[in-house]
Amino acid sequence: MANTQAVADRLTVMRPNLDVRLAFLEHSSPSLTDVLTSLDGPAVVTPLLLANAYHARVDMPAQIASCVTNQHISQAPVLGEDDRLVSVLRRRVTELGVSRLDDSVGVLIVAIGTSDPAVNERTGRVAPKLLAGTGWAGATTAFATHQERSLSEALGRLRRQRARRVIIAPWFLAPGLLPDRVQRFAAKAGIEMAAPLGAHRLVAETVLDRFATTAAEQIAA
């Protein structure tokens, strides 16, 4: 929740005339339905989500549809594998003192994962993007919720690619239960783990880009 607020604060600074309101799908308040029903004008629901999985495809549209409002409400696409976010991920790795030219480094990207193979395949595109412009030995993706693509198996793949120093790069926006689980794996395996993407300026820029594109479509409709 703190990271979400930090992103919202950045958005307010970057676009001071934009009415930015936080809403949550579960576990925190205010809820999305409560915020939407309180509006007196059109709105763009902009998901602070990396993957187009259940929350974005099912949960969020259902809550939007359930709102009793006469206002025009649109839903923007998720943040996805945006190049700006990948650049933040690369920066998180180098913040550990990793040179972009170090060919002994392997990066284990860990994402949440979903039951939809197509969504996981899209997340897998982060690895080659992350390697671009570096001399790192390799990068591979594992999903924290998928036993069949476990962290240990992904670590083994990097070792076979002759990575002597492995860094875990969490494809998460903020700390939480799953990142904590990944951190415990890293500690047990004796490898380093970078910070999540957080509320970096480029995260906020990506959110604004999704909002602006959908808002323009809403006006043109």
JSON list of C-alpha atoms in Angstrom, two decimals:
[
{"chain": "A", "resi": 1, "resn": "MET", "atom": "CA", "xyz": [0.00, 0.00, 0.00]},
{"chain": "A", "resi": 2, "resn": "ALA", "atom": "CA", "xyz": [2.87, 2.39, 0.81]},
{"chain": "A", "resi": 3, "resn": "ASN", "atom": "CA", "xyz": [4.40, 1.89, -2.64]},
{"chain": "A", "resi": 4, "resn": "THR", "atom": "CA", "xyz": [1.04, 2.48, -4.32]},
{"chain": "A", "resi": 5, "resn": "GLN", "atom": "CA", "xyz": [0.69, 5.73, -2.41]},
{"chain": "A", "resi": 6, "resn": "ALA", "atom": "CA", "xyz": [4.22, 6.71, -3.42]},
{"chain": "A", "resi": 7, "resn": "VAL", "atom": "CA", "xyz": [3.39, 6.14, -7.10]},
{"chain": "A", "resi": 8, "resn": "ALA", "atom": "CA", "xyz": [0.22, 8.20, -6.72]},
{"chain": "A", "resi": 9, "resn": "ASP", "atom": "CA", "xyz": [2.22, 11.00, -5.10]},
{"chain": "A", "resi": 10, "resn": "ARG", "atom": "CA", "xyz": [4.62, 11.00, -8.06]},
{"chain": "A", "resi": 11, "resn": "LEU", "atom": "CA", "xyz": [1.71, 11.18, -10.48]},
{"chain": "A", "resi": 12, "resn": "THR", "atom": "CA", "xyz": [0.30, 14.17, -8.62]},
{"chain": "A", "resi": 13, "resn": "VAL", "atom": "CA", "xyz": [3.64, 15.98, -8.86]},
{"chain": "A", "resi": 14, "resn": "MET", "atom": "CA", "xyz": [4.05, 15.12, -12.55]},
{"chain": "A", "resi": 15, "resn": "ARG", "atom": "CA", "xyz": [0.45, 16.05, -13.44]},
{"chain": "A", "resi": 16, "resn": "PRO", "atom": "CA", "xyz": [-0.76, 18.49, -10.74]},
{"chain": "A", "resi": 17, "resn": "ASN", "atom": "CA", "xyz": [-4.06, 19.13, -12.53]},
{"chain": "A", "resi": 18, "resn": "LEU", "atom": "CA", "xyz": [-4.92, 15.44, -12.73]},
{"chain": "A", "resi": 19, "resn": "ASP", "atom": "CA", "xyz": [-7.38, 14.04, -10.18]},
{"chain": "A", "resi": 20, "resn": "VAL", "atom": "CA", "xyz": [-5.49, 10.98, -8.92]},
{"chain": "A", "resi": 21, "resn": "ARG", "atom": "CA", "xyz": [-7.38, 8.66, -6.60]},
{"chain": "A", "resi": 22, "resn": "LEU", "atom": "CA", "xyz": [-6.24, 5.36, -5.09]},
{"chain": "A", "resi": 23, "resn": "ALA", "atom": "CA", "xyz": [-8.47, 2.31, -5.06]},
{"chain": "A", "resi": 24, "resn": "PHE", "atom": "CA", "xyz": [-7.87, -1.33, -4.18]},
{"chain": "A", "resi": 25, "resn": "LEU", "atom": "CA", "xyz": [-9.37, -4.57, -5.42]},
{"chain": "A", "resi": 26, "resn": "GLU", "atom": "CA", "xyz": [-8.98, -6.41, -2.12]},
{"chain": "A", "resi": 27, "resn": "HIS", "atom": "CA", "xyz": [-7.49, -6.34, 1.39]},
{"chain": "A", "resi": 28, "resn": "SER", "atom": "CA", "xyz": [-7.23, -2.52, 1.56]},
{"chain": "A", "resi": 29, "resn": "SER", "atom": "CA", "xyz": [-9.53, 0.43, 1.34]},
{"chain": "A", "resi": 30, "resn": "PRO", "atom": "CA", "xyz": [-10.99, 2.37, -0.33]},
{"chain": "A", "resi": 31, "resn": "SER", "atom": "CA", "xyz": [-12.34, -0.27, -2.68]},
{"chain": "A", "resi": 32, "resn": "LEU", "atom": "CA", "xyz": [-12.52, 0.28, -6.41]},
{"chain": "A", "resi": 33, "resn": "THR", "atom": "CA", "xyz": [-16.33, 0.22, -6.37]},
{"chain": "A", "resi": 34, "resn": "ASP", "atom": "CA", "xyz": [-16.49, 2.77, -3.54]},
{"chain": "A", "resi": 35, "resn": "VAL", "atom": "CA", "xyz": [-14.21, 5.18, -5.41]},
{"chain": "A", "resi": 36, "resn": "LEU", "atom": "CA", "xyz": [-16.01, 4.78, -8.71]},
{"chain": "A", "resi": 37, "resn": "THR", "atom": "CA", "xyz": [-19.47, 5.34, -7.25]},
{"chain": "A", "resi": 38, "resn": "SER", "atom": "CA", "xyz": [-18.23, 8.56, -5.62]},
{"chain": "A", "resi": 39, "resn": "LEU", "atom": "CA", "xyz": [-17.18, 10.10, -8.94]},
{"chain": "A", "resi": 40, "resn": "ASP", "atom": "CA", "xyz": [-19.02, 12.95, -10.61]},
{"chain": "A", "resi": 41, "resn": "GLY", "atom": "CA", "xyz": [-17.35, 12.64, -14.00]},
{"chain": "A", "resi": 42, "resn": "PRO", "atom": "CA", "xyz": [-15.65, 10.21, -16.40]},
{"chain": "A", "resi": 43, "resn": "ALA", "atom": "CA", "xyz": [-12.67, 8.22, -15.17]},
{"chain": "A", "resi": 44, "resn": "VAL", "atom": "CA", "xyz": [-9.90, 5.95, -16.39]},
{"chain": "A", "resi": 45, "resn": "VAL", "atom": "CA", "xyz": [-9.10, 3.02, -14.13]},
{"chain": "A", "resi": 46, "resn": "THR", "atom": "CA", "xyz": [-5.36, 2.51, -14.59]},
{"chain": "A", "resi": 47, "resn": "PRO", "atom": "CA", "xyz": [-4.16, -0.82, -13.16]},
{"chain": "A", "resi": 48, "resn": "LEU", "atom": "CA", "xyz": [-0.93, -0.77, -11.21]},
{"chain": "A", "resi": 49, "resn": "LEU", "atom": "CA", "xyz": [-0.31, -4.31, -12.44]},
{"chain": "A", "resi": 50, "resn": "LEU", "atom": "CA", "xyz": [2.49, -5.83, -14.48]},
{"chain": "A", "resi": 51, "resn": "ALA", "atom": "CA", "xyz": [0.64, -8.74, -16.07]},
{"chain": "A", "resi": 52, "resn": "ASN", "atom": "CA", "xyz": [-2.70, -9.00, -17.84]},
{"chain": "A", "resi": 53, "resn": "ALA", "atom": "CA", "xyz": [-3.86, -11.80, -15.55]},
{"chain": "A", "resi": 54, "resn": "TYR", "atom": "CA", "xyz": [-7.01, -12.47, -13.50]},
{"chain": "A", "resi": 55, "resn": "HIS", "atom": "CA", "xyz": [-7.21, -9.14, -11.67]},
{"chain": "A", "resi": 56, "resn": "ALA", "atom": "CA", "xyz": [-6.92, -7.15, -14.89]},
{"chain": "A", "resi": 57, "resn": "ARG", "atom": "CA", "xyz": [-9.03, -9.39, -17.14]},
{"chain": "A", "resi": 58, "resn": "VAL", "atom": "CA", "xyz": [-11.79, -10.54, -14.77]},
{"chain": "A", "resi": 59, "resn": "ASP", "atom": "CA", "xyz": [-11.83, -8.97, -11.33]},
{"chain": "A", "resi": 60, "resn": "MET", "atom": "CA", "xyz": [-11.39, -5.33, -12.30]},
{"chain": "A", "resi": 61, "resn": "PRO", "atom": "CA", "xyz": [-13.87, -5.29, -15.23]},
{"chain": "A", "resi": 62, "resn": "ALA", "atom": "CA", "xyz": [-16.45, -7.02, -13.03]},
{"chain": "A", "resi": 63, "resn": "GLN", "atom": "CA", "xyz": [-16.12, -4.40, -10.32]},
{"chain": "A", "resi": 64, "resn": "ILE", "atom": "CA", "xyz": [-16.31, -1.59, -12.86]},
{"chain": "A", "resi": 65, "resn": "ALA", "atom": "CA", "xyz": [-19.47, -3.13, -14.38]},
{"chain": "A", "resi": 66, "resn": "SER", "atom": "CA", "xyz": [-21.07, -3.50, -10.96]},
{"chain": "A", "resi": 67, "resn": "CYS", "atom": "CA", "xyz": [-20.89, 0.21, -10.20]},
{"chain": "A", "resi": 68, "resn": "VAL", "atom": "CA", "xyz": [-24.15, 2.08, -10.35]},
{"chain": "A", "resi": 69, "resn": "THR", "atom": "CA", "xyz": [-23.01, 5.23, -12.13]},
{"chain": "A", "resi": 70, "resn": "ASN", "atom": "CA", "xyz": [-23.89, 7.19, -15.22]},
{"chain": "A", "resi": 71, "resn": "GLN", "atom": "CA", "xyz": [-20.32, 8.28, -15.73]},
{"chain": "A", "resi": 72, "resn": "HIS", "atom": "CA", "xyz": [-18.10, 6.95, -18.51]},
{"chain": "A", "resi": 73, "resn": "ILE", "atom": "CA", "xyz": [-15.49, 4.64, -16.97]},
{"chain": "A", "resi": 74, "resn": "SER", "atom": "CA", "xyz": [-12.71, 3.08, -19.04]},
{"chain": "A", "resi": 75, "resn": "GLN", "atom": "CA", "xyz": [-10.00, 0.63, -18.08]},
{"chain": "A", "resi": 76, "resn": "ALA", "atom": "CA", "xyz": [-6.43, 1.19, -19.26]},
{"chain": "A", "resi": 77, "resn": "PRO", "atom": "CA", "xyz": [-4.06, -1.67, -20.16]},
{"chain": "A", "resi": 78, "resn": "VAL", "atom": "CA", "xyz": [-1.68, -3.08, -17.57]},
{"chain": "A", "resi": 79, "resn": "LEU", "atom": "CA", "xyz": [1.90, -1.81, -17.39]},
{"chain": "A", "resi": 80, "resn": "GLY", "atom": "CA", "xyz": [3.25, -4.95, -19.06]},
{"chain": "A", "resi": 81, "resn": "GLU", "atom": "CA", "xyz": [6.81, -5.47, -20.27]},
{"chain": "A", "resi": 82, "resn": "ASP", "atom": "CA", "xyz": [7.36, -1.79, -20.97]},
{"chain": "A", "resi": 83, "resn": "ASP", "atom": "CA", "xyz": [10.93, -0.87, -21.87]},
{"chain": "A", "resi": 84, "resn": "ARG", "atom": "CA", "xyz": [10.92, 1.80, -19.17]},
{"chain": "A", "resi": 85, "resn": "LEU", "atom": "CA", "xyz": [10.16, -0.78, -16.50]},
{"chain": "A", "resi": 86, "resn": "VAL", "atom": "CA", "xyz": [12.84, -3.11, -17.84]},
{"chain": "A", "resi": 87, "resn": "SER", "atom": "CA", "xyz": [15.33, -0.26, -17.58]},
{"chain": "A", "resi": 88, "resn": "VAL", "atom": "CA", "xyz": [14.35, 0.19, -13.92]},
{"chain": "A", "resi": 89, "resn": "LEU", "atom": "CA", "xyz": [14.85, -3.54, -13.36]},
{"chain": "A", "resi": 90, "resn": "ARG", "atom": "CA", "xyz": [18.31, -3.34, -14.94]},
{"chain": "A", "resi": 91, "resn": "ARG", "atom": "CA", "xyz": [19.11, -0.39, -12.71]},
{"chain": "A", "resi": 92, "resn": "ARG", "atom": "CA", "xyz": [18.03, -2.35, -9.62]},
{"chain": "A", "resi": 93, "resn": "VAL", "atom": "CA", "xyz": [20.53, -5.06, -10.57]},
{"chain": "A", "resi": 94, "resn": "THR", "atom": "CA", "xyz": [23.38, -2.61, -11.12]},
{"chain": "A", "resi": 95, "resn": "GLU", "atom": "CA", "xyz": [22.60, -0.94, -7.78]},
{"chain": "A", "resi": 96, "resn": "LEU", "atom": "CA", "xyz": [24.12, -4.07, -6.22]},
{"chain": "A", "resi": 97, "resn": "GLY", "atom": "CA", "xyz": [27.47, -3.12, -7.72]},
{"chain": "A", "resi": 98, "resn": "VAL", "atom": "CA", "xyz": [27.03, -5.24, -10.84]},
{"chain": "A", "resi": 99, "resn": "SER", "atom": "CA", "xyz": [28.79, -4.02, -13.98]},
{"chain": "A", "resi": 100, "resn": "ARG", "atom": "CA", "xyz": [26.81, -4.23, -17.20]},
{"chain": "A", "resi": 101, "resn": "LEU", "atom": "CA", "xyz": [29.93, -5.71, -18.81]},
{"chain": "A", "resi": 102, "resn": "ASP", "atom": "CA", "xyz": [30.45, -8.52, -16.28]},
{"chain": "A", "resi": 103, "resn": "ASP", "atom": "CA", "xyz": [30.09, -11.77, -18.25]},
{"chain": "A", "resi": 104, "resn": "SER", "atom": "CA", "xyz": [30.05, -13.84, -15.05]},
{"chain": "A", "resi": 105, "resn": "VAL", "atom": "CA", "xyz": [26.64, -12.47, -14.03]},
{"chain": "A", "resi": 106, "resn": "GLY", "atom": "CA", "xyz": [23.37, -14.30, -14.53]},
{"chain": "A", "resi": 107, "resn": "VAL", "atom": "CA", "xyz": [20.03, -12.70, -13.69]},
{"chain": "A", "resi": 108, "resn": "LEU", "atom": "CA", "xyz": [17.10, -14.70, -12.38]},
{"chain": "A", "resi": 109, "resn": "ILE", "atom": "CA", "xyz": [13.93, -12.70, -13.01]},
{"chain": "A", "resi": 110, "resn": "VAL", "atom": "CA", "xyz": [11.16, -13.75, -10.66]},
{"chain": "A", "resi": 111, "resn": "ALA", "atom": "CA", "xyz": [7.55, -12.81, -11.40]},
{"chain": "A", "resi": 112, "resn": "ILE", "atom": "CA", "xyz": [4.28, -13.78, -9.75]},
{"chain": "A", "resi": 113, "resn": "GLY", "atom": "CA", "xyz": [3.06, -16.09, -12.50]},
{"chain": "A", "resi": 114, "resn": "THR", "atom": "CA", "xyz": [-0.44, -17.07, -13.53]},
{"chain": "A", "resi": 115, "resn": "SER", "atom": "CA", "xyz": [-2.35, -20.11, -14.77]},
{"chain": "A", "resi": 116, "resn": "ASP", "atom": "CA", "xyz": [-2.50, -18.54, -18.25]},
{"chain": "A", "resi": 117, "resn": "PRO", "atom": "CA", "xyz": [0.52, -19.71, -20.30]},
{"chain": "A", "resi": 118, "resn": "ALA", "atom": "CA", "xyz": [0.15, -16.81, -22.74]},
{"chain": "A", "resi": 119, "resn": "VAL", "atom": "CA", "xyz": [0.49, -14.27, -19.94]},
{"chain": "A", "resi": 120, "resn": "ASN", "atom": "CA", "xyz": [3.57, -16.05, -18.58]},
{"chain": "A", "resi": 121, "resn": "GLU", "atom": "CA", "xyz": [5.04, -16.14, -22.08]},
{"chain": "A", "resi": 122, "resn": "ARG", "atom": "CA", "xyz": [4.69, -12.37, -22.31]},
{"chain": "A", "resi": 123, "resn": "THR", "atom": "CA", "xyz": [6.41, -11.96, -18.96]},
{"chain": "A", "resi": 124, "resn": "GLY", "atom": "CA", "xyz": [9.22, -14.11, -20.32]},
{"chain": "A", "resi": 125, "resn": "ARG", "atom": "CA", "xyz": [9.98, -11.33, -22.82]},
{"chain": "A", "resi": 126, "resn": "VAL", "atom": "CA", "xyz": [11.50, -9.32, -19.99]},
{"chain": "A", "resi": 127, "resn": "ALA", "atom": "CA", "xyz": [14.64, -11.51, -19.90]},
{"chain": "A", "resi": 128, "resn": "PRO", "atom": "CA", "xyz": [15.98, -10.78, -23.42]},
{"chain": "A", "resi": 129, "resn": "LYS", "atom": "CA", "xyz": [15.08, -7.12, -23.00]},
{"chain": "A", "resi": 130, "resn": "LEU", "atom": "CA", "xyz": [17.02, -7.00, -19.75]},
{"chain": "A", "resi": 131, "resn": "LEU", "atom": "CA", "xyz": [20.12, -8.50, -21.38]},
{"chain": "A", "resi": 132, "resn": "ALA", "atom": "CA", "xyz": [20.17, -5.92, -24.18]},
{"chain": "A", "resi": 133, "resn": "GLY", "atom": "CA", "xyz": [23.20, -3.68, -23.90]},
{"chain": "A", "resi": 134, "resn": "THR", "atom": "CA", "xyz": [24.91, -5.85, -21.29]},
{"chain": "A", "resi": 135, "resn": "GLY", "atom": "CA", "xyz": [27.57, -8.53, -21.35]},
{"chain": "A", "resi": 136, "resn": "TRP", "atom": "CA", "xyz": [25.84, -10.68, -18.76]},
{"chain": "A", "resi": 137, "resn": "ALA", "atom": "CA", "xyz": [26.01, -14.47, -19.14]},
{"chain": "A", "resi": 138, "resn": "GLY", "atom": "CA", "xyz": [22.25, -14.85, -19.32]},
{"chain": "A", "resi": 139, "resn": "ALA", "atom": "CA", "xyz": [18.85, -14.13, -17.87]},
{"chain": "A", "resi": 140, "resn": "THR", "atom": "CA", "xyz": [15.94, -16.46, -17.27]},
{"chain": "A", "resi": 141, "resn": "THR", "atom": "CA", "xyz": [12.48, -16.20, -15.76]},
{"chain": "A", "resi": 142, "resn": "ALA", "atom": "CA", "xyz": [10.88, -18.13, -12.92]},
{"chain": "A", "resi": 143, "resn": "PHE", "atom": "CA", "xyz": [7.43, -17.77, -11.42]},
{"chain": "A", "resi": 144, "resn": "ALA", "atom": "CA", "xyz": [7.07, -17.65, -7.67]},
{"chain": "A", "resi": 145, "resn": "THR", "atom": "CA", "xyz": [3.68, -19.37, -7.73]},
{"chain": "A", "resi": 146, "resn": "HIS", "atom": "CA", "xyz": [4.62, -22.15, -10.20]},
{"chain": "A", "resi": 147, "resn": "GLN", "atom": "CA", "xyz": [6.34, -25.27, -8.98]},
{"chain": "A", "resi": 148, "resn": "GLU", "atom": "CA", "xyz": [7.03, -26.47, -12.51]},
{"chain": "A", "resi": 149, "resn": "ARG", "atom": "CA", "xyz": [9.22, -23.43, -13.11]},
{"chain": "A", "resi": 150, "resn": "SER", "atom": "CA", "xyz": [10.75, -23.28, -9.67]},
{"chain": "A", "resi": 151, "resn": "LEU", "atom": "CA", "xyz": [13.44, -20.90, -8.59]},
{"chain": "A", "resi": 152, "resn": "SER", "atom": "CA", "xyz": [15.92, -23.72, -8.08]},
{"chain": "A", "resi": 153, "resn": "GLU", "atom": "CA", "xyz": [15.40, -25.00, -11.63]},
{"chain": "A", "resi": 154, "resn": "ALA", "atom": "CA", "xyz": [15.93, -21.50, -13.03]},
{"chain": "A", "resi": 155, "resn": "LEU", "atom": "CA", "xyz": [19.04, -21.11, -10.91]},
{"chain": "A", "resi": 156, "resn": "GLY", "atom": "CA", "xyz": [20.33, -24.35, -12.35]},
{"chain": "A", "resi": 157, "resn": "ARG", "atom": "CA", "xyz": [19.79, -23.09, -15.89]},
{"chain": "A", "resi": 158, "resn": "LEU", "atom": "CA", "xyz": [21.90, -20.03, -15.18]},
{"chain": "A", "resi": 159, "resn": "ARG", "atom": "CA", "xyz": [24.65, -22.11, -13.62]},
{"chain": "A", "resi": 160, "resn": "ARG", "atom": "CA", "xyz": [24.75, -24.22, -16.77]},
{"chain": "A", "resi": 161, "resn": "GLN", "atom": "CA", "xyz": [25.19, -20.98, -18.73]},
{"chain": "A", "resi": 162, "resn": "ARG", "atom": "CA", "xyz": [28.37, -20.46, -16.67]},
{"chain": "A", "resi": 163, "resn": "ALA", "atom": "CA", "xyz": [26.96, -17.69, -14.52]},
{"chain": "A", "resi": 164, "resn": "ARG", "atom": "CA", "xyz": [29.21, -17.54, -11.47]},
{"chain": "A", "resi": 165, "resn": "ARG", "atom": "CA", "xyz": [27.33, -14.69, -9.81]},
{"chain": "A", "resi": 166, "resn": "VAL", "atom": "CA", "xyz": [23.55, -14.90, -9.88]},
{"chain": "A", "resi": 167, "resn": "ILE", "atom": "CA", "xyz": [21.32, -11.96, -9.01]},
{"chain": "A", "resi": 168, "resn": "ILE", "atom": "CA", "xyz": [17.59, -12.29, -8.41]},
{"chain": "A", "resi": 169, "resn": "ALA", "atom": "CA", "xyz": [15.71, -9.44, -10.09]},
{"chain": "A", "resi": 170, "resn": "PRO", "atom": "CA", "xyz": [12.15, -9.34, -8.73]},
{"chain": "A", "resi": 171, "resn": "TRP", "atom": "CA", "xyz": [9.59, -8.40, -11.38]},
{"chain": "A", "resi": 172, "resn": "PHE", "atom": "CA", "xyz": [7.43, -6.94, -8.63]},
{"chain": "A", "resi": 173, "resn": "LEU", "atom": "CA", "xyz": [6.38, -3.38, -7.99]},
{"chain": "A", "resi": 174, "resn": "ALA", "atom": "CA", "xyz": [6.65, -3.56, -4.21]},
{"chain": "A", "resi": 175, "resn": "PRO", "atom": "CA", "xyz": [7.63, -5.74, -1.25]},
{"chain": "A", "resi": 176, "resn": "GLY", "atom": "CA", "xyz": [5.07, -8.28, -0.06]},
{"chain": "A", "resi": 177, "resn": "LEU", "atom": "CA", "xyz": [4.44, -11.91, 0.80]},
{"chain": "A", "resi": 178, "resn": "LEU", "atom": "CA", "xyz": [5.72, -13.37, -2.48]},
{"chain": "A", "resi": 179, "resn": "PRO", "atom": "CA", "xyz": [8.85, -11.19, -2.63]},
{"chain": "A", "resi": 180, "resn": "ASP", "atom": "CA", "xyz": [9.53, -12.20, 0.97]},
{"chain": "A", "resi": 181, "resn": "ARG", "atom": "CA", "xyz": [9.33, -15.84, -0.08]},
{"chain": "A", "resi": 182, "resn": "VAL", "atom": "CA", "xyz": [11.77, -15.16, -2.89]},
{"chain": "A", "resi": 183, "resn": "GLN", "atom": "CA", "xyz": [14.08, -13.35, -0.46]},
{"chain": "A", "resi": 184, "resn": "ARG", "atom": "CA", "xyz": [14.14, -16.43, 1.77]},
{"chain": "A", "resi": 185, "resn": "PHE", "atom": "CA", "xyz": [15.10, -18.57, -1.23]},
{"chain": "A", "resi": 186, "resn": "ALA", "atom": "CA", "xyz": [17.88, -16.13, -2.10]},
{"chain": "A", "resi": 187, "resn": "ALA", "atom": "CA", "xyz": [19.23, -16.21, 1.44]},
{"chain": "A", "resi": 188, "resn": "LYS", "atom": "CA", "xyz": [19.17, -20.01, 1.52]},
{"chain": "A", "resi": 189, "resn": "ALA", "atom": "CA", "xyz": [20.88, -20.24, -1.88]},
{"chain": "A", "resi": 190, "resn": "GLY", "atom": "CA", "xyz": [23.46, -17.63, -0.91]},
{"chain": "A", "resi": 191, "resn": "ILE", "atom": "CA", "xyz": [22.66, -15.27, -3.78]},
{"chain": "A", "resi": 192, "resn": "GLU", "atom": "CA", "xyz": [21.79, -11.59, -3.90]},
{"chain": "A", "resi": 193, "resn": "MET", "atom": "CA", "xyz": [18.38, -10.11, -4.56]},
{"chain": "A", "resi": 194, "resn": "ALA", "atom": "CA", "xyz": [17.76, -6.68, -6.04]},
{"chain": "A", "resi": 195, "resn": "ALA", "atom": "CA", "xyz": [15.02, -4.32, -4.91]},
{"chain": "A", "resi": 196, "resn": "PRO", "atom": "CA", "xyz": [11.56, -4.29, -6.53]},
{"chain": "A", "resi": 197, "resn": "LEU", "atom": "CA", "xyz": [10.71, -1.70, -9.18]},
{"chain": "A", "resi": 198, "resn": "GLY", "atom": "CA", "xyz": [9.18, 0.51, -6.51]},
{"chain": "A", "resi": 199, "resn": "ALA", "atom": "CA", "xyz": [7.88, 4.01, -7.14]},
{"chain": "A", "resi": 200, "resn": "HIS", "atom": "CA", "xyz": [10.60, 4.99, -9.60]},
{"chain": "A", "resi": 201, "resn": "ARG", "atom": "CA", "xyz": [9.85, 7.93, -11.87]},
{"chain": "A", "resi": 202, "resn": "LEU", "atom": "CA", "xyz": [9.73, 5.64, -14.91]},
{"chain": "A", "resi": 203, "resn": "VAL", "atom": "CA", "xyz": [7.05, 3.52, -13.23]},
{"chain": "A", "resi": 204, "resn": "ALA", "atom": "CA", "xyz": [4.93, 6.65, -12.85]},
{"chain": "A", "resi": 205, "resn": "GLU", "atom": "CA", "xyz": [5.66, 7.63, -16.45]},
{"chain": "A", "resi": 206, "resn": "THR", "atom": "CA", "xyz": [4.41, 4.26, -17.64]},
{"chain": "A", "resi": 207, "resn": "VAL", "atom": "CA", "xyz": [1.22, 4.64, -15.59]},
{"chain": "A", "resi": 208, "resn": "LEU", "atom": "CA", "xyz": [0.64, 8.09, -17.10]},
{"chain": "A", "resi": 209, "resn": "ASP", "atom": "CA", "xyz": [1.23, 6.71, -20.59]},
{"chain": "A", "resi": 210, "resn": "ARG", "atom": "CA", "xyz": [-1.44, 4.02, -20.09]},
{"chain": "A", "resi": 211, "resn": "PHE", "atom": "CA", "xyz": [-3.83, 6.61, -18.68]},
{"chain": "A", "resi": 212, "resn": "ALA", "atom": "CA", "xyz": [-3.25, 9.16, -21.44]},
{"chain": "A", "resi": 213, "resn": "THR", "atom": "CA", "xyz": [-3.73, 6.68, -24.26]},
{"chain": "A", "resi": 214, "resn": "THR", "atom": "CA", "xyz": [-7.00, 5.38, -22.82]},
{"chain": "A", "resi": 215, "resn": "ALA", "atom": "CA", "xyz": [-8.26, 8.86, -21.96]},
{"chain": "A", "resi": 216, "resn": "ALA", "atom": "CA", "xyz": [-7.66, 9.99, -25.54]},
{"chain": "A", "resi": 217, "resn": "GLU", "atom": "CA", "xyz": [-9.59, 6.98, -26.83]},
{"chain": "A", "resi": 218, "resn": "GLN", "atom": "CA", "xyz": [-12.38, 7.75, -24.39]},
{"chain": "A", "resi": 219, "resn": "ILE", "atom": "CA", "xyz": [-12.67, 11.32, -25.67]},
{"chain": "A", "resi": 220, "resn": "ALA", "atom": "CA", "xyz": [-12.61, 10.20, -29.31]},
{"chain": "A", "resi": 221, "resn": "ALA", "atom": "CA", "xyz": [-15.33, 7.58, -28.78]}
]
